[in-house]
Short mmCIF file of the C-alpha atoms (twelve columns), coordinates in Angstrom:
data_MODEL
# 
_entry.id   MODEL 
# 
loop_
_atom_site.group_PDB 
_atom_site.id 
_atom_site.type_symbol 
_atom_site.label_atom_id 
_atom_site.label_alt_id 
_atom_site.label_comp_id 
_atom_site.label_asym_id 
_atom_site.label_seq_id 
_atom_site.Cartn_x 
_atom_site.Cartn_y 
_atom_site.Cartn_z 
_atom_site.pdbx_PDB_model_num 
ATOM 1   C CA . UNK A 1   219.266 236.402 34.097 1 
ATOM 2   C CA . UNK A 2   216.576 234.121 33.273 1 
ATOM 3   C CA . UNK A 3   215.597 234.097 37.060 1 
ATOM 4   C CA . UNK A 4   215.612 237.709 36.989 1 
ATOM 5   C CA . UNK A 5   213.152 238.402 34.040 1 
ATOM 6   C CA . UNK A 6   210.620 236.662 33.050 1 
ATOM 7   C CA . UNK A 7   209.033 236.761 29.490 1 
ATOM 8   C CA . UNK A 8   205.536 235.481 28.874 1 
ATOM 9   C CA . UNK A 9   203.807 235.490 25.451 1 
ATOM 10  C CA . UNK A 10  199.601 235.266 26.319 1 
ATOM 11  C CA . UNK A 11  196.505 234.575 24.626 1 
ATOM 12  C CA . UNK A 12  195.386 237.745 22.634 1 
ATOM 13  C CA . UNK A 13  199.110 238.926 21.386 1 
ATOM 14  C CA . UNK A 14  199.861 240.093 24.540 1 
ATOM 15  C CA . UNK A 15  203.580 239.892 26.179 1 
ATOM 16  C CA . UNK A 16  204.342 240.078 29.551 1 
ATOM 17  C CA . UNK A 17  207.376 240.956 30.893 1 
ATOM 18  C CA . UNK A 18  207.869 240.777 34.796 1 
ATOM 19  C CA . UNK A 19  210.851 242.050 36.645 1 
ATOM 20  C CA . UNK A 20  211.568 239.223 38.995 1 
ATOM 21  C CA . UNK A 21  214.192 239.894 41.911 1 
ATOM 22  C CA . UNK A 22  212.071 240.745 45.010 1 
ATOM 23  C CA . UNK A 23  215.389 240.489 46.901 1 
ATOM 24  C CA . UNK A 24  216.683 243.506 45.225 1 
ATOM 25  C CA . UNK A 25  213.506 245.246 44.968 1 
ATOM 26  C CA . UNK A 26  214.011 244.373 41.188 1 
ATOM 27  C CA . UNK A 27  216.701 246.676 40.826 1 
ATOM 28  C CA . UNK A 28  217.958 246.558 37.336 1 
ATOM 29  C CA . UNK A 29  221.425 244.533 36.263 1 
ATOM 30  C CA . UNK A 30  223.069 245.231 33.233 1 
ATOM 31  C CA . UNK A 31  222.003 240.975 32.494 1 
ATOM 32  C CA . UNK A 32  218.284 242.309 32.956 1 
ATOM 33  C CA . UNK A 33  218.096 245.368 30.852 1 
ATOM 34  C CA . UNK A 34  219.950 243.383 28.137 1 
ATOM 35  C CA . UNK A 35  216.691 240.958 28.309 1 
ATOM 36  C CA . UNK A 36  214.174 243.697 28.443 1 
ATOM 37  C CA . UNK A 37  215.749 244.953 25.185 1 
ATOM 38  C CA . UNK A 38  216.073 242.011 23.627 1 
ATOM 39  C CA . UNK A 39  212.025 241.218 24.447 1 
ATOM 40  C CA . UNK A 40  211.250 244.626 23.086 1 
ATOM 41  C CA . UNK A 41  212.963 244.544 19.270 1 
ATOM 42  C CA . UNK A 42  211.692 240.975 19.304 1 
ATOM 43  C CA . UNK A 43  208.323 242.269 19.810 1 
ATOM 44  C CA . UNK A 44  208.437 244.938 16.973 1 
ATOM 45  C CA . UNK A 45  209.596 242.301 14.412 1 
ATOM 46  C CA . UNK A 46  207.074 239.624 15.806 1 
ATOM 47  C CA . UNK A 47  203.644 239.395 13.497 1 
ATOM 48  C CA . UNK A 48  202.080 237.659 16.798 1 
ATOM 49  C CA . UNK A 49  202.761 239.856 19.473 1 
ATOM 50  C CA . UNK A 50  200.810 243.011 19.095 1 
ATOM 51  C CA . UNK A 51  201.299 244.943 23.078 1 
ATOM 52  C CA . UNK A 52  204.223 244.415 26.017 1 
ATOM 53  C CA . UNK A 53  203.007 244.677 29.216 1 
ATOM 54  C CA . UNK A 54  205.362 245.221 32.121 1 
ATOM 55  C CA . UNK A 55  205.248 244.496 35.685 1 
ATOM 56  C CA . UNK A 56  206.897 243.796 38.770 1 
ATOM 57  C CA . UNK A 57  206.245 242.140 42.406 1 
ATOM 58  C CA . UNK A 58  204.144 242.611 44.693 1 
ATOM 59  C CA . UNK A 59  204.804 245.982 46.447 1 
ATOM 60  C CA . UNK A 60  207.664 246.432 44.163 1 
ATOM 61  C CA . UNK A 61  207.777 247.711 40.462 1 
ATOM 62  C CA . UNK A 62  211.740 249.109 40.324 1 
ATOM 63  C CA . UNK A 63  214.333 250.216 42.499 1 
ATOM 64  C CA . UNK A 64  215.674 251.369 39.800 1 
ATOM 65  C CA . UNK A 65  219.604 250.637 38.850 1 
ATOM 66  C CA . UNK A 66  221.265 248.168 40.755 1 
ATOM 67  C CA . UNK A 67  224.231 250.764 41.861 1 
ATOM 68  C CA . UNK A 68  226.330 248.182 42.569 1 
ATOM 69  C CA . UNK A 69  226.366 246.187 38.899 1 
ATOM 70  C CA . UNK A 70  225.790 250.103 37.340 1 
ATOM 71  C CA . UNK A 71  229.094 251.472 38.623 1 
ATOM 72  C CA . UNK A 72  230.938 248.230 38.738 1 
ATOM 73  C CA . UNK A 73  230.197 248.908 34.319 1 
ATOM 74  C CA . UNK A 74  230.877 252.693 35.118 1 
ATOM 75  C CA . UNK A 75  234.261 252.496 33.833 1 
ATOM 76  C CA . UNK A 76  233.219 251.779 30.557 1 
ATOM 77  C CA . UNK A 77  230.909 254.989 30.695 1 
ATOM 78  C CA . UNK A 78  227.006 255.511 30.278 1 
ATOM 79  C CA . UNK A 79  227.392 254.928 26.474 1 
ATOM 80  C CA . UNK A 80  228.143 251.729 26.086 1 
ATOM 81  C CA . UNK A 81  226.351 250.638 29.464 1 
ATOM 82  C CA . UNK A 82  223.449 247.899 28.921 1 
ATOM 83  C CA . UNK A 83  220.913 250.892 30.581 1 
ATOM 84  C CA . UNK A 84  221.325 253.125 27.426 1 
ATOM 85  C CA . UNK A 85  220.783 250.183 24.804 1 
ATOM 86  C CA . UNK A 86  217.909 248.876 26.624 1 
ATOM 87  C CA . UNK A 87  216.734 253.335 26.960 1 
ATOM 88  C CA . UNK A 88  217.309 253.651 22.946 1 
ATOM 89  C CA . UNK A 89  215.101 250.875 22.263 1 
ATOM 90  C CA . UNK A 90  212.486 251.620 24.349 1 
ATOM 91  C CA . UNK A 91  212.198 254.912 23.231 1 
ATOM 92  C CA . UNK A 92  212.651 253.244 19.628 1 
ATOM 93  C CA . UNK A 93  209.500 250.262 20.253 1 
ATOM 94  C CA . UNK A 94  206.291 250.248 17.852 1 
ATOM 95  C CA . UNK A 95  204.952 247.900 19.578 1 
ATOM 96  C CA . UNK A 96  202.188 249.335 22.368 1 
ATOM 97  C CA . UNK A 97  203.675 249.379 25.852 1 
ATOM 98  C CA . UNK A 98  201.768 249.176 28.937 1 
ATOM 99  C CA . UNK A 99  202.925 248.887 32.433 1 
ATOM 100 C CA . UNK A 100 201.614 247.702 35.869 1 
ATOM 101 C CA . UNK A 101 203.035 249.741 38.893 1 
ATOM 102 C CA . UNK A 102 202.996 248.428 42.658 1 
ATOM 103 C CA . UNK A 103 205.060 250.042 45.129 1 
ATOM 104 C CA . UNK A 104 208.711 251.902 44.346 1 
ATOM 105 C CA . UNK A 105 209.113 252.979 40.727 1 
ATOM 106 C CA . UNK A 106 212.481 254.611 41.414 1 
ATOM 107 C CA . UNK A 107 214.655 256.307 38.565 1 
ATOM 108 C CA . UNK A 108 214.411 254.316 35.353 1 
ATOM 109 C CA . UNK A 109 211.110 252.656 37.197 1 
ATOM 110 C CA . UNK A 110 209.807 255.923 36.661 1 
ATOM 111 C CA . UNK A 111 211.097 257.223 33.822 1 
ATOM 112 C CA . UNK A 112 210.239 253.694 31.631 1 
ATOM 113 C CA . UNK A 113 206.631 254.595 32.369 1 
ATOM 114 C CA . UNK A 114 206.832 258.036 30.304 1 
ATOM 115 C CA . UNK A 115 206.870 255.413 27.026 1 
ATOM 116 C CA . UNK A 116 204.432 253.273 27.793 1 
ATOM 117 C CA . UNK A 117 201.106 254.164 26.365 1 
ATOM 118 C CA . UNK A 118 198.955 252.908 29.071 1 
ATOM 119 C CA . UNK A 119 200.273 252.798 32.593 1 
ATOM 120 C CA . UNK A 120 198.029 251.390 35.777 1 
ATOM 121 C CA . UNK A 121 198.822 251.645 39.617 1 
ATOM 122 C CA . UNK A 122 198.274 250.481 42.773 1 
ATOM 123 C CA . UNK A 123 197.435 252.340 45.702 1 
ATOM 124 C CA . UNK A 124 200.782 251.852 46.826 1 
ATOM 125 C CA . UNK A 125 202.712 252.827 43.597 1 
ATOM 126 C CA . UNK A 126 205.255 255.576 44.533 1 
ATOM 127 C CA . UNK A 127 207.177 257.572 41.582 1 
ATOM 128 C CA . UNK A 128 210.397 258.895 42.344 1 
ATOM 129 C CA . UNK A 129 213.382 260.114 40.025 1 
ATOM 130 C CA . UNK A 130 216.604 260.669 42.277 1 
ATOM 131 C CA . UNK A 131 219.177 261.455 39.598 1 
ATOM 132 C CA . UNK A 132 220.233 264.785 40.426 1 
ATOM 133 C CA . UNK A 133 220.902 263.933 44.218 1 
ATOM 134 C CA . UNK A 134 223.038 260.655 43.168 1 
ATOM 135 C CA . UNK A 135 225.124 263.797 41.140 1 
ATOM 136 C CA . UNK A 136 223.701 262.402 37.972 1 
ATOM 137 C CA . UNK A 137 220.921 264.141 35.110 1 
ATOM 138 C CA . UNK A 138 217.440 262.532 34.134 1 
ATOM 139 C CA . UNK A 139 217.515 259.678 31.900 1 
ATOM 140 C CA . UNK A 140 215.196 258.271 29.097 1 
ATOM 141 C CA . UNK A 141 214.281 261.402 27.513 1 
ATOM 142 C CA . UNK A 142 212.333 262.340 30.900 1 
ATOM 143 C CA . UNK A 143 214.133 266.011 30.678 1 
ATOM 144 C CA . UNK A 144 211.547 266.125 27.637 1 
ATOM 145 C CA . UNK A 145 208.601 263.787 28.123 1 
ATOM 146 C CA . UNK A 146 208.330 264.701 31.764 1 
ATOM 147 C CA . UNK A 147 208.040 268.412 31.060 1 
ATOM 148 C CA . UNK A 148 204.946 268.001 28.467 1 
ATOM 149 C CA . UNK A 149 203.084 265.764 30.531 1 
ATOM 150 C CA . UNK A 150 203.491 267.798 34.179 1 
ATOM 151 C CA . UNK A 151 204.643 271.481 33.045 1 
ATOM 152 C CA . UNK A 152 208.274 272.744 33.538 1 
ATOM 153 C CA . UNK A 153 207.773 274.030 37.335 1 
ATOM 154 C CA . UNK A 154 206.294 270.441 38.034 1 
ATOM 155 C CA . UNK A 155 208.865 268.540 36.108 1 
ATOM 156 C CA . UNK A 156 211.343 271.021 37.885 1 
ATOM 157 C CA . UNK A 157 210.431 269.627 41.541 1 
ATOM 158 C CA . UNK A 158 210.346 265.746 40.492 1 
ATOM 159 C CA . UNK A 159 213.649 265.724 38.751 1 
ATOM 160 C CA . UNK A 160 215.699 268.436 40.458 1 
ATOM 161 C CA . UNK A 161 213.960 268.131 44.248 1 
ATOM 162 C CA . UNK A 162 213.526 264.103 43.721 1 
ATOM 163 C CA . UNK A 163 210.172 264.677 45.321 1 
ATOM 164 C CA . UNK A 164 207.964 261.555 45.510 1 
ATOM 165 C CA . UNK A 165 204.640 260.841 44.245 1 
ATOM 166 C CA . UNK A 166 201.947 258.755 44.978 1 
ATOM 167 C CA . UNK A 167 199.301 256.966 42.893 1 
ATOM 168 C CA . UNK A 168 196.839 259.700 43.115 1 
ATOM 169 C CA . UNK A 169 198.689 262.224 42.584 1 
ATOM 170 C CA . UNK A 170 200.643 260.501 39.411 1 
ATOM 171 C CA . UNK A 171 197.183 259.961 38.022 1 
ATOM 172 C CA . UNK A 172 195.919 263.597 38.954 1 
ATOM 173 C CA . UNK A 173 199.408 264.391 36.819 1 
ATOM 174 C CA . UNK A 174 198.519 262.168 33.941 1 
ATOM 175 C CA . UNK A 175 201.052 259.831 34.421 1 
ATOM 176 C CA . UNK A 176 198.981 257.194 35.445 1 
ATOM 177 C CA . UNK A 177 195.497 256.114 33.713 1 
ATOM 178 C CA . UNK A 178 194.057 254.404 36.413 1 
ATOM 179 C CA . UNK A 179 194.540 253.348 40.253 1 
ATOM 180 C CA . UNK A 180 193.063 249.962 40.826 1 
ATOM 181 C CA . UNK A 181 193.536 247.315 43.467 1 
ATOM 182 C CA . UNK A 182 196.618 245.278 43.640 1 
ATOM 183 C CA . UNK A 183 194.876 241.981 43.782 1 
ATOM 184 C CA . UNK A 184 193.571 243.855 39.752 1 
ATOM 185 C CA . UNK A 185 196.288 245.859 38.817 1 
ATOM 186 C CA . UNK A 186 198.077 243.100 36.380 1 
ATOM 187 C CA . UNK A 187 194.842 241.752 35.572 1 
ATOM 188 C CA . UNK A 188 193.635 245.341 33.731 1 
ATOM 189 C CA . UNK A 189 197.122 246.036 32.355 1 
ATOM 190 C CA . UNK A 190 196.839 242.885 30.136 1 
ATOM 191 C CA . UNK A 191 193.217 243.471 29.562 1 
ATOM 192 C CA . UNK A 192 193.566 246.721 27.942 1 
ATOM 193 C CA . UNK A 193 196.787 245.163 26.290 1 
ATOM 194 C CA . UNK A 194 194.616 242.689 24.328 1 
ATOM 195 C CA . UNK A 195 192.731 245.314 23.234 1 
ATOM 196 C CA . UNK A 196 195.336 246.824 21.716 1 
ATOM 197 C CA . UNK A 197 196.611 244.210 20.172 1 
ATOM 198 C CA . UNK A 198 193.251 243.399 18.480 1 
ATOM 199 C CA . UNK A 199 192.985 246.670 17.233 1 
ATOM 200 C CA . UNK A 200 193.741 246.958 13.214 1 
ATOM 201 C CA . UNK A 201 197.344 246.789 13.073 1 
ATOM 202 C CA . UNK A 202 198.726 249.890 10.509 1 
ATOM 203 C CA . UNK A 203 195.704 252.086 12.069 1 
ATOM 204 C CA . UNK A 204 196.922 251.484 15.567 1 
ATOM 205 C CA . UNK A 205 200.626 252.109 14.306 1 
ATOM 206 C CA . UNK A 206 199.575 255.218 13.003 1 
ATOM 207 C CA . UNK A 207 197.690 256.467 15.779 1 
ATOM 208 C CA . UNK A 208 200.305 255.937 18.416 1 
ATOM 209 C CA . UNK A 209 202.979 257.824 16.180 1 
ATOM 210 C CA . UNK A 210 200.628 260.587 15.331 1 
ATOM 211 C CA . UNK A 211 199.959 260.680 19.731 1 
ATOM 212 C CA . UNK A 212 203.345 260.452 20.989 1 
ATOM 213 C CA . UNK A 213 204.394 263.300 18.496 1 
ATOM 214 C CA . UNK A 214 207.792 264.040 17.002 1 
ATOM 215 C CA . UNK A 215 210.159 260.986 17.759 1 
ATOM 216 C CA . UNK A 216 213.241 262.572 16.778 1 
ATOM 217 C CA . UNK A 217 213.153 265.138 19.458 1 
ATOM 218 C CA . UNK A 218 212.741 262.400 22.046 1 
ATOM 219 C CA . UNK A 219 215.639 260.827 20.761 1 
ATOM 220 C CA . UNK A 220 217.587 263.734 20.721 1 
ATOM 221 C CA . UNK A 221 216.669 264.499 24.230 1 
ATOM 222 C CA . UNK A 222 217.795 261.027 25.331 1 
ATOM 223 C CA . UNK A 223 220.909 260.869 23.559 1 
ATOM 224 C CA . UNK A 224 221.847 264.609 24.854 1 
ATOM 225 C CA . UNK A 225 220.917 262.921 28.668 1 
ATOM 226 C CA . UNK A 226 223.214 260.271 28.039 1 
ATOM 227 C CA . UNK A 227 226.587 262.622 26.945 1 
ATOM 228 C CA . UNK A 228 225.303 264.609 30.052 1 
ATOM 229 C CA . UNK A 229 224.938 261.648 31.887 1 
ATOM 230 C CA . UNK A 230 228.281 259.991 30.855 1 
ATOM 231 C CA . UNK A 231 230.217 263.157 32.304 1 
ATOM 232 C CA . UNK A 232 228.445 262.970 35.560 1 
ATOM 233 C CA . UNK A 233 229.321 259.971 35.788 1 
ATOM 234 C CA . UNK A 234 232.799 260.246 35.825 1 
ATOM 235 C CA . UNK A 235 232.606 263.592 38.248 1 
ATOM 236 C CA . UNK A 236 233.982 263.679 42.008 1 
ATOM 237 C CA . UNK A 237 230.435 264.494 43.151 1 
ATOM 238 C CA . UNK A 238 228.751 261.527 41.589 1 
ATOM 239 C CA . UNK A 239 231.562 259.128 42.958 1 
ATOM 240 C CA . UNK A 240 230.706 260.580 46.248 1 
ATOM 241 C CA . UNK A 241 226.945 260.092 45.870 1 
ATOM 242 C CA . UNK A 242 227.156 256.852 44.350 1 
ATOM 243 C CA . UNK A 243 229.674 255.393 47.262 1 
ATOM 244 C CA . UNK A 244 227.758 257.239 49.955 1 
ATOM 245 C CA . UNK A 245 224.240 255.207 48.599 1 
ATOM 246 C CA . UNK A 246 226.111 252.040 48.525 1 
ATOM 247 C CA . UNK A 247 227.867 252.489 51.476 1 
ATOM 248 C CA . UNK A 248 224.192 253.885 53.124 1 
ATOM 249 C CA . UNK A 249 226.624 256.829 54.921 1 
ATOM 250 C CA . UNK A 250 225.630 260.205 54.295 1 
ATOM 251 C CA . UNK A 251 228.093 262.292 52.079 1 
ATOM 252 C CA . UNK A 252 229.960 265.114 53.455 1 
ATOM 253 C CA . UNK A 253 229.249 267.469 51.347 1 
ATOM 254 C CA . UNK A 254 225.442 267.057 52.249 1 
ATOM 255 C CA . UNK A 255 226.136 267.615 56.083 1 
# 
C-alpha cells in the first residue's frame, strides 16, 4: 500500500497525493482508496495543510477500479467496500482539492475530478465513465455533479454511451481549467494549490461552500448511487460484464 500511494506534505501547505502503480495503470485497490481517505480527513483536521493535490504517472491518471481486488470485495457489497468510504469522504473534504490529469481518467478517475475545485490536464488526458456498460450506475454523486456542469443530454452520452473525452473538449465542458504541457501539468496543479492554501482560511472555507452549493443533495445523490450500485452489483448482467472485462472476452449478450 505504501508503494502504491504516495503522500507528500510541501512547502506552502500543500499535499500531494500521487497514485503510484504504473503497472496497473494505477487502478485503484481497496489498500489504496483506504489511504486516499485516510490522507483526506487527515487533511481537514490538519491546521498545516491548507489544499490536496492529486496526481498520477506519466500518461496515466486512473484506470479506475482494479476489477479484480473490486469484485474479489464484491461479496461484501458496494456498502461496505473501501471505494464508498474513500467516495463519502471525498465528497465530505473542506480542504481544497486539486487534481493533475495525464492520460486515462477512467470511472472513479473521472468522476474524483467532479470534487476537486481546480482540475489541470495534459494533452493526453482522456475522461471516460464506463459504468453502465460494466452493468453498473455512476458513482460519486456524478449522476448529479455531472449533469450541472455538462447539461442532462451531455451528461446523458458520457455516463449512459461511456463516450470518451479528450482534454479539449473536457475543458471546452468545464471540467477541466486548463490544458498545459505534461513536462507542467504537476508543476501548475501545486502552484495554484499554494495559493489556495495562503488564502485567509474561514474566507476560503466559506467561499468554496457557498460555490459548490447545497452539500446535502450531493450526498444524497451519492448515497442513492451506492444502494443502486450495490444491486447492480449483485445482478446476472454485471457478473457477466465484470467476468467478460477480466477475462478480456466479449459477453454474449453484446454479440
Amino acid at each position: 500500500m505504501a508503494d502504491t500511494i504516495a503522500i507528500d506534505d510541501l512547502q506552502g501547505g500543500v499535499r500531494l497525493i500521487t497514485l503510484n502503480r504504473p503497472e496497473k495503470k494505477n487502478a485503484l485497490t481497496g489498500a489504496m482508496y483506504d489511504a486516499m481517505r485516510d490522507a483526506l480527513a487527515e487533511a481537514d483536521a490538519s491546521d498545516s495543510i491548507g489544499a490536496v493535490v492529486f496526481t498520477g504517472q506519466p500518461g496515466m491518471f486512473s484506470a479506475g477500479n482494479d476489477l479484480a481486488d473490486f469484485m474479489g470485495r464484491a461479496g461484501d457489497g458496494f456498502s461496505a467496500s473501501p471505494a464508498l468510504a474513500f467516495i463519502r469522504q471525498l465528497a465530505r473534504t473542506r480542504t481544497p482539492l486539486v487534481a493533475a490529469v495525464d492520460g486515462i481518467a477512467v470511472g472513479i478517475g473521472a468522476t474524483l475530478c467532479l470534487h476537486c475545485d481546480l482540475v489541470y490536464a495534459s494533452p493526453a488526458a482522456r475522461l471516460r465513465m464506463p459504468f453502465v456498460e460494466l452493468g453498473l450506475v455512476p458513482e460519486a454523486a456524478s449522476s448529479y455533479l455531472l449533469p450541472l456542469r455538462v447539461g442532462r443530454l451531455r451528461a446523458t452520452e458520457l455516463l449512459l454511451l461511456s463516450r470518451p473525452l479528450d482534454a479539449d473538449e473536457a475543458q471546452a465542458l468545464g471540467l477541466v481549467n486548463a490544458v498545459l504541457p505534461a513536462d507542467m501539468l504537476v508543476e501548475q496543479a501545486l502552484a495554484q494549490a499554494a495559493k489556495l492554501a495562503a488564502l485567509p482560511r474561514g474566507a476560503l472555507a466559506a467561499s468554496r461552500a457557498l460555490i459548490r452549493g447545497d452539500q446535502a443533495q450531493v450526498e444524497a445523490a451519492l448515497e442513492a448511487e451506492a444502494k443502486a450500485f450495490d444491486a447492480q452489483l449483485r445482478s446476472p448482467e454485471s457478473h457477466e460484464r465484470l467476468a467478460a472485462f477480466l477475462s478480456r472476452a466479449k459477453p454474449a449478450s453484446s454479440a
